[in-house]
Short mmCIF file of C-alpha atoms in Angstrom, two decimals:
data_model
loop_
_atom_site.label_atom_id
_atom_site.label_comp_id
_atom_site.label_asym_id
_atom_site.label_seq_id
_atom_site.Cartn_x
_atom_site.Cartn_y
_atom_site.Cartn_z
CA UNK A 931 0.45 -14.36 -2.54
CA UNK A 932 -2.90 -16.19 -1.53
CA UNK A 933 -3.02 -17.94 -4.74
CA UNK A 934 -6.61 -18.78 -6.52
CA UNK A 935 -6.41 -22.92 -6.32
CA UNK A 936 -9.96 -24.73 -6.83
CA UNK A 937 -12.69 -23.17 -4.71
CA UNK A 938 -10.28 -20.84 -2.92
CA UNK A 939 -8.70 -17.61 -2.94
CA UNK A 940 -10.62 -15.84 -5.89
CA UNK A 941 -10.16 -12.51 -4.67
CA UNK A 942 -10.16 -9.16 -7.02
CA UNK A 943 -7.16 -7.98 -7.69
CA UNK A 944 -7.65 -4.82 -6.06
CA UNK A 945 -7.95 -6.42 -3.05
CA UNK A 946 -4.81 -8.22 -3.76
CA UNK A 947 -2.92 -5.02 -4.04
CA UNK A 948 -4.49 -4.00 -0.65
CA UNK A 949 -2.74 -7.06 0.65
CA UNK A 950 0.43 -6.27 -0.70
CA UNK A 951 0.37 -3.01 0.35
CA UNK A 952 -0.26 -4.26 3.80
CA UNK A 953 2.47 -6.84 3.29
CA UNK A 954 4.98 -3.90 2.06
CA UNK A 955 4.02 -1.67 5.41
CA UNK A 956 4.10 -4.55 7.95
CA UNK A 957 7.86 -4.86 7.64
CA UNK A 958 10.36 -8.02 7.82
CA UNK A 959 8.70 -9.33 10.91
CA UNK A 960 5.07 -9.33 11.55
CA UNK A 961 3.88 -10.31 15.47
CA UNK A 962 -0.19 -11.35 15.91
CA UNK A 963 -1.31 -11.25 19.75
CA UNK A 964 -4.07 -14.10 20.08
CA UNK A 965 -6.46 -13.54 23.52
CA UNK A 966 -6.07 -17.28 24.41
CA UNK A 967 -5.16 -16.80 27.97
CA UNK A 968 -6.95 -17.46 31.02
CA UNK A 969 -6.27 -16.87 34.96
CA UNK A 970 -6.12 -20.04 37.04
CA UNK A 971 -9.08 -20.00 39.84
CA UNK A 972 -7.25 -20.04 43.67
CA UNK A 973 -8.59 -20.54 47.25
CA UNK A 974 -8.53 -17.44 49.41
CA UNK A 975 -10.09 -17.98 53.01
CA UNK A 976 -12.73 -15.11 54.63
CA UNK A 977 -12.87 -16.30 58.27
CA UNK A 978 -14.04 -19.94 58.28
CA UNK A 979 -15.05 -19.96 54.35
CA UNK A 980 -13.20 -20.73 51.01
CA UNK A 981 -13.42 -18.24 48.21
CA UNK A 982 -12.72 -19.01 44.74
CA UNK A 983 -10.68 -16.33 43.60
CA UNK A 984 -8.87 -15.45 40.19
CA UNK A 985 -5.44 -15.94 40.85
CA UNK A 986 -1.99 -14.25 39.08
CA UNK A 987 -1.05 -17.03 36.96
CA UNK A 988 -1.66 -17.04 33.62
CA UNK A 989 -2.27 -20.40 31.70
CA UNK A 990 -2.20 -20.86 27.90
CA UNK A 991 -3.71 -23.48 25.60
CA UNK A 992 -1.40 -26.68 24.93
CA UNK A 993 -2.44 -25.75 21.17
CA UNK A 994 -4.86 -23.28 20.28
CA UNK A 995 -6.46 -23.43 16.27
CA UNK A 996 -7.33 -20.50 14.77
CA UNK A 997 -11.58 -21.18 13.85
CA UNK A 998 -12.63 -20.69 11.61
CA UNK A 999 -9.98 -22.60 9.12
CA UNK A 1000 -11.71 -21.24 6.18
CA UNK A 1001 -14.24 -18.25 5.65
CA UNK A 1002 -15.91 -16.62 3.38
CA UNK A 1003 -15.30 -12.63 2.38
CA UNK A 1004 -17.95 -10.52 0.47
CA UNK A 1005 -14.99 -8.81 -1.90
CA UNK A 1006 -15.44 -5.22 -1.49
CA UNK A 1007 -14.37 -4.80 -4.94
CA UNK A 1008 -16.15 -7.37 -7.15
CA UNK A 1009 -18.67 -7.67 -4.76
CA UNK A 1010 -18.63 -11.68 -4.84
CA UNK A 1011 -18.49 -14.34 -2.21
CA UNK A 1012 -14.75 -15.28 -2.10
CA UNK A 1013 -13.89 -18.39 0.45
CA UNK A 1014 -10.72 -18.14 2.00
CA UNK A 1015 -8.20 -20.78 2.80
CA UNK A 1016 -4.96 -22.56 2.20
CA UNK A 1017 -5.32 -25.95 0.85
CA UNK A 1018 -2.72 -28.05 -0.21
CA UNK A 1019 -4.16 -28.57 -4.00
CA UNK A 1020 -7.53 -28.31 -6.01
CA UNK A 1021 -9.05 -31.76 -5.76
CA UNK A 1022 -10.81 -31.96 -2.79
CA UNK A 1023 -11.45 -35.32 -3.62
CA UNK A 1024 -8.29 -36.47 -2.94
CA UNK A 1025 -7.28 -38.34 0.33
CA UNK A 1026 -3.98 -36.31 0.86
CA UNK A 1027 -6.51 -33.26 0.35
CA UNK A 1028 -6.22 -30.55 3.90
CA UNK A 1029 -6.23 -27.36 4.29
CA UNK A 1030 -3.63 -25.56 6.03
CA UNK A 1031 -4.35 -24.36 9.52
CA UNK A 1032 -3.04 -21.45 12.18
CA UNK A 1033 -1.98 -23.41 15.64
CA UNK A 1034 -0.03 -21.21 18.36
CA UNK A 1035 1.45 -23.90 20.73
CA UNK A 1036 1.49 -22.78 24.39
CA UNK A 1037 4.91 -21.93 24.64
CA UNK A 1038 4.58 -19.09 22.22
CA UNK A 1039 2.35 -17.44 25.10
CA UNK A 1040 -0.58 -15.97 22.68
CA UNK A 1041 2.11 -14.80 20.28
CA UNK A 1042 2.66 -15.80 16.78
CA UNK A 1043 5.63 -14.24 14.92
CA UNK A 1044 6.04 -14.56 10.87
CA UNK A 1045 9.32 -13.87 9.85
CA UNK A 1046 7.94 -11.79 5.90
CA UNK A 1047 11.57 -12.47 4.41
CA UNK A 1048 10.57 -15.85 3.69
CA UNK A 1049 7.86 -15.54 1.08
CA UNK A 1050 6.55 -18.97 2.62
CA UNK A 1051 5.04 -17.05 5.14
CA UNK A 1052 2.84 -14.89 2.89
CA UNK A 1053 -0.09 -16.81 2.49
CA UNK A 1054 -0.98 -17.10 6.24
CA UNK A 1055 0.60 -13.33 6.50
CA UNK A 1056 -2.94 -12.88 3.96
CA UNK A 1057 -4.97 -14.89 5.29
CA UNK A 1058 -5.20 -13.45 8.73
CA UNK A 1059 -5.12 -10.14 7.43
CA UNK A 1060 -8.59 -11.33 6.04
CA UNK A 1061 -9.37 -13.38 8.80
CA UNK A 1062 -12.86 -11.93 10.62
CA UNK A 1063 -11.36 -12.48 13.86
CA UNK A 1064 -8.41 -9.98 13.21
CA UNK A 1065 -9.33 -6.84 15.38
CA UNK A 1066 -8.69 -4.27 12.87
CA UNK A 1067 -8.35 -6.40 10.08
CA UNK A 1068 -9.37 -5.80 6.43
CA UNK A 1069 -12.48 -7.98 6.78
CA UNK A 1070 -13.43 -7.68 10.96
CA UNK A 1071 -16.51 -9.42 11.87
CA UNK A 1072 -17.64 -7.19 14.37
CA UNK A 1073 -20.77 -9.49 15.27
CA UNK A 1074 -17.68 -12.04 16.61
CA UNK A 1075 -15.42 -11.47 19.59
CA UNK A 1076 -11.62 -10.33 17.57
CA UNK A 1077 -9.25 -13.05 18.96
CA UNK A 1078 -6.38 -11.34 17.97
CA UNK A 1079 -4.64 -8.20 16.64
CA UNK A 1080 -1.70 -7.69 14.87
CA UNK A 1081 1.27 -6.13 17.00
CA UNK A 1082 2.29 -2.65 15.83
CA UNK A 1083 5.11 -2.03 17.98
CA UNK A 1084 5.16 1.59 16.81
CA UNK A 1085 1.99 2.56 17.08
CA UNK A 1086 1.88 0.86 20.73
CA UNK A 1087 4.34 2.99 21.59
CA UNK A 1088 3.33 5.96 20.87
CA UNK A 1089 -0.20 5.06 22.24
CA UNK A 1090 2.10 4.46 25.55
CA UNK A 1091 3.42 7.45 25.61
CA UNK A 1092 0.60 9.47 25.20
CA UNK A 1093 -1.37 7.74 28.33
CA UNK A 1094 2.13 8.51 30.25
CA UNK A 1095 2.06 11.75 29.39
CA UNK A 1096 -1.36 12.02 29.94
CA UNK A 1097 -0.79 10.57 33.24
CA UNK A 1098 1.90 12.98 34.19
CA UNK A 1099 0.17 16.31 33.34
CA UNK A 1100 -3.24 14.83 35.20
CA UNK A 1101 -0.64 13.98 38.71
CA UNK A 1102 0.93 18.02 38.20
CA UNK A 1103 -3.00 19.02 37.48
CA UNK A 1104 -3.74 16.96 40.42
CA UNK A 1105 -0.48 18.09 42.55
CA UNK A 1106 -1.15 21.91 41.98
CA UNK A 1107 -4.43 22.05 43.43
CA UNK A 1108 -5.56 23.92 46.41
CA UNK A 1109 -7.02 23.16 49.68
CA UNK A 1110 -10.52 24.63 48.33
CA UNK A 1111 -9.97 23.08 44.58
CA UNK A 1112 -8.86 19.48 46.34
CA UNK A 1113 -12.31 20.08 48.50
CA UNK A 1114 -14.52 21.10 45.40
CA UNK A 1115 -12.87 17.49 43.55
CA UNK A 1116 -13.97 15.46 46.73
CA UNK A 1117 -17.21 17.09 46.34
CA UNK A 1118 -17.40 16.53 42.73
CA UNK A 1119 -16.79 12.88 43.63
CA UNK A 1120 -19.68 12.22 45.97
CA UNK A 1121 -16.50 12.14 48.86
CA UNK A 1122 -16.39 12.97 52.21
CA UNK A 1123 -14.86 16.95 51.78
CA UNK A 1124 -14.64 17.46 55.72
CA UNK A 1125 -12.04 14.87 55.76
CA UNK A 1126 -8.11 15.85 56.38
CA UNK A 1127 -7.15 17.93 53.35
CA UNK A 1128 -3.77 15.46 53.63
CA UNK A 1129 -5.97 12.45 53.14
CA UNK A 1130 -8.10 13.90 50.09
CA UNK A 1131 -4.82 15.39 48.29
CA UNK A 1132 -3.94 11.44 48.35
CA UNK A 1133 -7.20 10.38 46.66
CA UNK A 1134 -7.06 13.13 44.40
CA UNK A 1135 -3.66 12.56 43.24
CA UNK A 1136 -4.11 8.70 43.14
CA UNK A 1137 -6.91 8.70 41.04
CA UNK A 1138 -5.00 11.26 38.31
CA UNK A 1139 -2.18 8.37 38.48
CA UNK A 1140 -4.59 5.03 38.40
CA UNK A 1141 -7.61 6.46 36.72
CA UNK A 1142 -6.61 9.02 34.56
CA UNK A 1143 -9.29 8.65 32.05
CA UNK A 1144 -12.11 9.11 34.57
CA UNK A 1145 -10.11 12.37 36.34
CA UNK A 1146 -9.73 14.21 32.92
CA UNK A 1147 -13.59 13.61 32.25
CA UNK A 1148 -14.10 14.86 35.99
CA UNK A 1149 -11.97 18.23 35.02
CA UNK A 1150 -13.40 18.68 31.95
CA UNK A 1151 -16.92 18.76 33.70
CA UNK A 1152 -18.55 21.55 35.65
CA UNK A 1153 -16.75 20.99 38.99
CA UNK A 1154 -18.19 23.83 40.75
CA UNK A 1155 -22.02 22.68 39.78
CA UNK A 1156 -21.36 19.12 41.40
CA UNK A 1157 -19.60 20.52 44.32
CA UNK A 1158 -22.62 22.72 45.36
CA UNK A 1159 -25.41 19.96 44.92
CA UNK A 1160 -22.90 17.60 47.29
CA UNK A 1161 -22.74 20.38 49.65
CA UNK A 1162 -26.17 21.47 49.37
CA UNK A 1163 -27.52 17.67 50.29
CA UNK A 1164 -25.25 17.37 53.28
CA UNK A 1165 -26.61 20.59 54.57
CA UNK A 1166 -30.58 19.37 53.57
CA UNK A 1167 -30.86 22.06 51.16
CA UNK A 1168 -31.85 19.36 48.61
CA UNK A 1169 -32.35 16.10 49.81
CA UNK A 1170 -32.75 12.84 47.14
CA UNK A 1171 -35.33 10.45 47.02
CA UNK A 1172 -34.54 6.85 45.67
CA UNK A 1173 -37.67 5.38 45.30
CA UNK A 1174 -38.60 8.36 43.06
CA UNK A 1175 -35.42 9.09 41.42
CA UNK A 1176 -36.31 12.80 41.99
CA UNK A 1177 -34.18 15.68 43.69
CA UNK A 1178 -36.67 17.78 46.22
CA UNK A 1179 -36.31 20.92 48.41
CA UNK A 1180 -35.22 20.18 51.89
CA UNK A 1181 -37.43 22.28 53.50
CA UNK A 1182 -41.13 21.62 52.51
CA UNK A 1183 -40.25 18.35 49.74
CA UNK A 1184 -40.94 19.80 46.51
CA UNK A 1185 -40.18 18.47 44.08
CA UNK A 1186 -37.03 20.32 41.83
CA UNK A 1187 -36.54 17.51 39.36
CA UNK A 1188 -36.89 13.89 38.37
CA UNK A 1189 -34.19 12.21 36.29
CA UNK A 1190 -33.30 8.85 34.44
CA UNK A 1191 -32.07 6.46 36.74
CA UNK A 1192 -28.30 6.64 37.28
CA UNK A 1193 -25.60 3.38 38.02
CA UNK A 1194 -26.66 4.56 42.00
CA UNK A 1195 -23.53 5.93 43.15
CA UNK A 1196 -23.46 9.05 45.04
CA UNK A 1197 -21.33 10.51 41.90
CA UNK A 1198 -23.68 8.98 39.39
CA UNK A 1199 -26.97 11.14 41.23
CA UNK A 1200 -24.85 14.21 41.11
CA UNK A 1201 -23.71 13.86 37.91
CA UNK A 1202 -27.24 13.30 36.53
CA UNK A 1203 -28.43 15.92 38.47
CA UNK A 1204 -25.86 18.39 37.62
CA UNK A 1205 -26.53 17.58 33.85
CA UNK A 1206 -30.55 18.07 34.31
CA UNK A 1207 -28.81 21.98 35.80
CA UNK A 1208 -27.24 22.67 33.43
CA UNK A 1209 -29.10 21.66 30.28
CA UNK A 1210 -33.19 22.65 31.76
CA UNK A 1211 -34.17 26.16 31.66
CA UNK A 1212 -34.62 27.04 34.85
CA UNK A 1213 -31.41 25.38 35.86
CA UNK A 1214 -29.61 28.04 36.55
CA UNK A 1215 -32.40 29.25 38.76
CA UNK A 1216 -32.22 26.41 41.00
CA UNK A 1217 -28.41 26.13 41.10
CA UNK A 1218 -28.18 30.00 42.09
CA UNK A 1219 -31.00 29.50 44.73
CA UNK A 1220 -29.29 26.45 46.47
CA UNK A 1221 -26.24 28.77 46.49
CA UNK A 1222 -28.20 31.55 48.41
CA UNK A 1223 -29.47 28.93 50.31
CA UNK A 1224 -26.37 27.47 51.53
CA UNK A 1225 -25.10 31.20 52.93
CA UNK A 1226 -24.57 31.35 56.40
CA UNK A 1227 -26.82 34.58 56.98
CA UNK A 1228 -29.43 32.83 55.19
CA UNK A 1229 -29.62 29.15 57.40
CA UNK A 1230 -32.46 30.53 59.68
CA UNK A 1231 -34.54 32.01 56.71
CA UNK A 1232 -34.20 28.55 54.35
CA UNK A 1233 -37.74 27.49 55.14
CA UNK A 1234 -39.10 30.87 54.85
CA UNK A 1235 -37.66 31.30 50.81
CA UNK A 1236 -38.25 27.75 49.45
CA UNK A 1237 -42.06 27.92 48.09
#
């Protein structure tokens, strides 16, 4: 496999037996995805004006090449320069002299299959295992863009079925929530929590199903801490001021805190200030105070407490 012909293919053999182990591992059929694709542009209309939009069909390359056609490896074993490649013979001299290349016509849509029963099939099995556009692969570039990725059906399974089931328990996490729990999420969020509890129990629950990722981190965070600064700005507890990136007291503008710019979403100011809460020393201080201060018995006496 990858034979040593000329300039090419000098590899140690420990890396060799890395290859063959791969080979071994990969099966009788080996599948390589190759990001070739792009979406055709389309027309949409807004009123009286065209808009370019990306459209739902997906268009592949008449033939796409593989590039580079050769490389060159630092061996991690021996430590050379090894250039990698399948020519067709030693003397580059020779007119009839080419090296072989990787082409996935358009019809294979971005997919190139080797069947590994036919030992012809080897070579370019090892060369894009070494390839530095292989995401993954035993020799990744990872100053270039990966290309492609080999297809491991198994493991993409079970990577499926963990987001599914991750999905499902965030919907039941989602579905089992109270009135007050759905109200301290839409809080959390930077939402509207006065809307209908009907209408937030929707957001909730299509968030755990669309963006499950992002609902987990918001469970896994201090709910309760981003809840109260929501509540305590719509009530002018604490009020924020974007000019100064700074969180001040509603009642006489002191200032409580400036932070690091966030992405300016209403979630990205809580969160930032509900991290400066709970990681400064007086947070707690503040946090408990803008509880007090959010008590109905103590509305008229706000201005009076805050000095």
């Amino acid at each position: 496999m990858l034979e040593a012909i000329g300039r090419y293919n000098h590899i140690s053999e420990k890396t060799r037996e890395e290859l063959q182990a791969r080979l071994q591992k990969a099966g009788k059929l080996v599948e390589y995805r190759f990001d070739i694709s792009h979406f055709l542009p389309d027309i949409a209309h807004d009123g009286e004006n065209e808009v370019i939009v990306r459209s739902d069909k997906k268009v592949y390359p008449r033939l796409y090449t593989l590039r580079p056609v050769t490389f060159n490896i630092i061996d991690k074993h021996s430590k050379q320069s090894v250039l990698i490649g399948l020519p067709n013979g030693s003397d580059e001299s020779d007119a009839n002299f080419s090296v072989a290349r990787v082409s996935v016509p358009e019809y294979m849509r971005g997919l190139l299959s080797l069947d590994l029963t036919n030992t012809d099939n080897w070579d370019m099995f090892a060369l894009l295992e070494l390839h530095p556009e292989h995401e993954n692969g035993m020799y990744q570039n990872k100053n270039m863009k990966a290309t492609f990725r080999r297809v491991d059906k198994l493991q993409d399974a079970q990577q499926s079925y963990s987001k599914r089931e991750q999905r499902a328990d965030a919907v039941a996490v989602a579905r089992n929530k109270n009135q007050q729990e759905v109200r301290d999420f839409a809080a959390a969020m930077g939402w509207d929590e006065t809307e209908d509890y009907t209408l937030l129990k929707d957001q909730v629950l299509q968030m755990a199903e669309e963006d499950t990722a992002a609902f987990a981190k918001v469970e896994q965070s201090n709910i309760s801490y981003a809840a109260a600064i929501k509540r305590a700005m719509n009530r002018q507890v604490i009020e924020f001021v974007p000019l100064e990136n700074k969180f001040v007291w509603g009642s006489n503008k002191q200032t409580i805190a400036a932070l690091e710019r966030s992405d300016g979403t209403m979630k990205g100011i809580i969160d930032r200030f509900k991290d400066w809460l709970e990681t400064s020393k007086n947070g707690e201080e503040i946090y408990n105070r803008m509880l007090s201060l959010m008590k109905p018995e103590k509305a008229t006496a706000a201005k009076a407490e805050v000095k």
